[in-house]
XYZ file of C-alpha atoms in Angstrom:
216
model
C -11.849 38.207 -41.356
C -9.456 36.345 -39.093
C -11.761 33.332 -39.300
C -11.501 33.412 -43.096
C -7.718 33.693 -43.060
C -7.086 30.930 -40.530
C -7.682 27.917 -42.836
C -5.373 29.474 -45.412
C -2.627 29.903 -42.842
C -3.022 26.323 -41.663
C -2.899 25.002 -45.192
C 0.225 26.993 -45.993
C 1.916 25.718 -42.844
C 0.976 22.149 -43.705
C 2.317 22.577 -47.219
C 5.602 23.976 -45.888
C 5.951 21.005 -43.556
C 5.139 18.586 -46.341
C 7.648 20.205 -48.667
C 10.352 20.284 -45.972
C 9.932 16.547 -45.341
C 10.050 15.803 -49.053
C 13.133 17.963 -49.649
C 15.067 16.406 -46.779
C 14.075 12.907 -47.862
C 15.140 13.455 -51.462
C 18.570 14.626 -50.319
C 18.950 11.481 -48.237
C 17.735 9.277 -51.081
C 20.146 10.924 -53.515
C 23.090 10.510 -51.149
C 22.469 6.945 -49.995
C 19.903 5.381 -52.300
C 16.171 5.060 -51.720
C 16.286 1.522 -50.329
C 19.011 2.427 -47.813
C 17.080 5.183 -46.055
C 14.368 4.531 -43.465
C 11.345 6.694 -42.769
C 12.622 7.113 -39.210
C 15.830 8.612 -40.594
C 13.804 10.987 -42.746
C 11.816 12.098 -39.696
C 14.976 12.673 -37.675
C 16.649 14.682 -40.436
C 13.492 16.757 -40.981
C 13.164 17.302 -37.218
C 9.612 15.995 -37.052
C 8.053 12.958 -35.454
C 7.668 9.668 -37.280
C 3.894 9.990 -37.010
C 4.080 13.424 -38.654
C 5.846 11.940 -41.668
C 3.199 9.239 -41.986
C 0.433 11.816 -41.650
C 1.711 13.424 -44.847
C 3.094 10.361 -46.616
C 1.534 6.928 -45.938
C 4.547 5.117 -47.455
C 8.182 5.894 -48.234
C 7.375 5.643 -51.950
C 4.825 8.437 -51.464
C 7.621 10.707 -50.243
C 9.657 10.051 -53.368
C 6.720 10.426 -55.762
C 5.224 13.364 -53.897
C 3.394 14.645 -56.991
C 1.953 11.309 -58.046
C -1.684 12.423 -57.850
C -0.969 15.361 -60.152
C 0.830 13.047 -62.588
C -2.019 10.554 -62.594
C -4.591 13.241 -63.427
C -2.477 15.225 -65.892
C -3.513 13.554 -69.154
C -7.186 13.776 -68.281
C -6.862 17.466 -67.463
C -5.179 18.084 -70.819
C -8.066 16.420 -72.630
C -10.695 18.352 -70.674
C -8.888 21.585 -71.509
C -8.473 20.927 -75.248
C -9.349 23.696 -77.668
C -12.523 23.835 -79.790
C -12.014 21.630 -82.840
C -9.046 19.890 -81.215
C -9.019 16.139 -80.679
C -7.841 14.433 -77.521
C -4.685 13.136 -79.219
C -3.892 16.547 -80.752
C -4.149 18.167 -77.304
C -1.911 15.511 -75.763
C 0.572 15.890 -78.597
C 0.716 19.649 -78.028
C 1.138 19.027 -74.302
C 4.139 16.755 -74.828
C 5.896 19.034 -77.300
C 5.459 22.013 -74.981
C 7.101 20.009 -72.188
C 9.908 18.878 -74.474
C 10.547 22.394 -75.751
C 10.840 23.656 -72.179
C 12.891 20.583 -71.143
C 10.393 19.802 -68.411
C 10.729 16.578 -66.375
C 7.591 15.021 -67.848
C 9.298 14.935 -71.253
C 11.970 12.613 -69.855
C 14.815 15.131 -70.120
C 15.485 18.021 -67.768
C 18.466 19.426 -65.933
C 18.992 17.492 -62.703
C 16.662 14.679 -63.729
C 19.441 12.109 -64.105
C 19.676 11.660 -60.324
C 15.927 11.040 -60.143
C 16.156 8.529 -62.987
C 19.095 6.758 -61.384
C 17.331 6.350 -58.046
C 14.381 4.717 -59.779
C 16.587 2.390 -61.798
C 18.363 1.260 -58.635
C 15.204 0.530 -56.620
C 12.722 -2.289 -57.389
C 10.225 -0.605 -55.049
C 10.362 2.661 -56.984
C 10.111 0.921 -60.341
C 7.000 -0.896 -59.113
C 5.432 2.323 -57.845
C 6.251 4.095 -61.106
C 4.358 1.380 -62.998
C 1.385 1.775 -60.649
C 1.316 5.535 -61.211
C 1.384 4.963 -64.960
C -1.463 2.462 -64.757
C -3.597 4.844 -62.704
C -2.837 7.598 -65.193
C -4.130 5.400 -68.023
C -7.282 4.610 -66.052
C -7.897 8.298 -65.331
C -7.389 9.213 -68.988
C -9.724 6.439 -70.118
C -12.449 7.713 -67.780
C -12.033 11.246 -69.081
C -12.132 10.122 -72.707
C -15.283 8.130 -72.039
C -16.939 11.137 -70.390
C -15.868 13.614 -73.067
C -16.839 11.321 -75.950
C -20.097 10.218 -74.329
C -18.995 6.611 -74.772
C -21.228 3.686 -73.935
C -20.090 1.759 -70.815
C -19.358 -1.284 -72.997
C -17.262 0.719 -75.476
C -13.592 -0.168 -75.063
C -12.404 2.634 -77.361
C -11.533 5.037 -74.517
C -9.338 2.387 -72.899
C -7.709 1.525 -76.221
C -6.907 5.174 -76.955
C -5.672 5.773 -73.402
C -3.281 2.844 -73.627
C -1.982 4.002 -77.001
C -1.318 7.486 -75.644
C 0.425 6.034 -72.611
C 2.537 3.845 -74.872
C 3.814 6.865 -76.804
C 4.453 8.977 -73.715
C 6.110 6.040 -71.955
C 8.373 5.175 -74.861
C 9.548 8.781 -75.204
C 10.035 9.247 -71.465
C 11.991 6.020 -71.145
C 14.167 6.909 -74.113
C 14.961 10.231 -72.503
C 15.855 8.434 -69.287
C 18.012 5.918 -71.127
C 19.973 8.642 -72.872
C 20.554 10.707 -69.740
C 21.690 7.660 -67.794
C 24.031 6.765 -70.656
C 25.765 10.105 -70.175
C 24.123 12.332 -72.750
C 23.325 15.889 -71.779
C 19.808 17.270 -72.032
C 20.745 19.192 -75.162
C 22.348 16.130 -76.755
C 19.228 14.039 -76.112
C 16.780 16.724 -77.243
C 17.148 16.426 -81.066
C 16.610 12.674 -80.994
C 13.543 12.935 -78.785
C 12.127 15.675 -80.973
C 12.392 13.499 -84.090
C 11.110 10.432 -82.257
C 8.154 12.340 -80.818
C 7.146 13.680 -84.222
C 7.201 10.187 -85.683
C 5.401 8.606 -82.726
C 2.605 11.166 -82.573
C 2.200 11.099 -86.362
C 1.562 7.362 -86.114
C -0.825 7.880 -83.215
C -2.784 10.607 -84.987
C -3.031 8.507 -88.150
C -4.773 5.857 -86.076
C -6.929 7.670 -83.512
C -6.366 11.349 -84.287
C -10.025 12.066 -84.983
C -11.278 10.605 -81.703
C -12.960 12.829 -79.127
C -12.806 16.152 -81.002
C -14.187 19.043 -78.971
C -17.056 20.707 -80.812
C -16.295 24.180 -82.137
């Protein structure tokens, strides 16, 4: 039994170390700005070696976007988990509105998110990485759509739909960021985003709403 438990203990310890590094780094980034903090300073503040930081995070941008792999795969997972009779776009619409209703970060508005937004706006490196994460998310969604729809390799429809979905999500997220950075509270920004999201997803569903419906 001890043999079975050991990997779990190691993994939990590794996750605690990873989280501790990330938490310390984010405090430093928030206080001084992402571009003004070195990885060596993160290691010192977290009381670990520089090599330990790089073992968990290959680059400083990876520390900031510590959930980037989850973000990149999220849309595809939503599509794979859609309900019987539900299209890919309908599932993604439901996913966004659930996040907006709960004021989750992926909607663009959440308590405490303004600091995160501000750090990205102030750093060219973070803006570039954010674009890369978005592009990989589109690629992952396109692959999932192609698999779920049984699309021919030469069919560009999955990529077209993926880019349209990303355009809607991106426009709503960026509008939420713009409003928070302009000084609006989460609750002040919410009604606008709700109306904008309804309009945006209505347009999207009118165009590709019947694509990739899961059989009942």
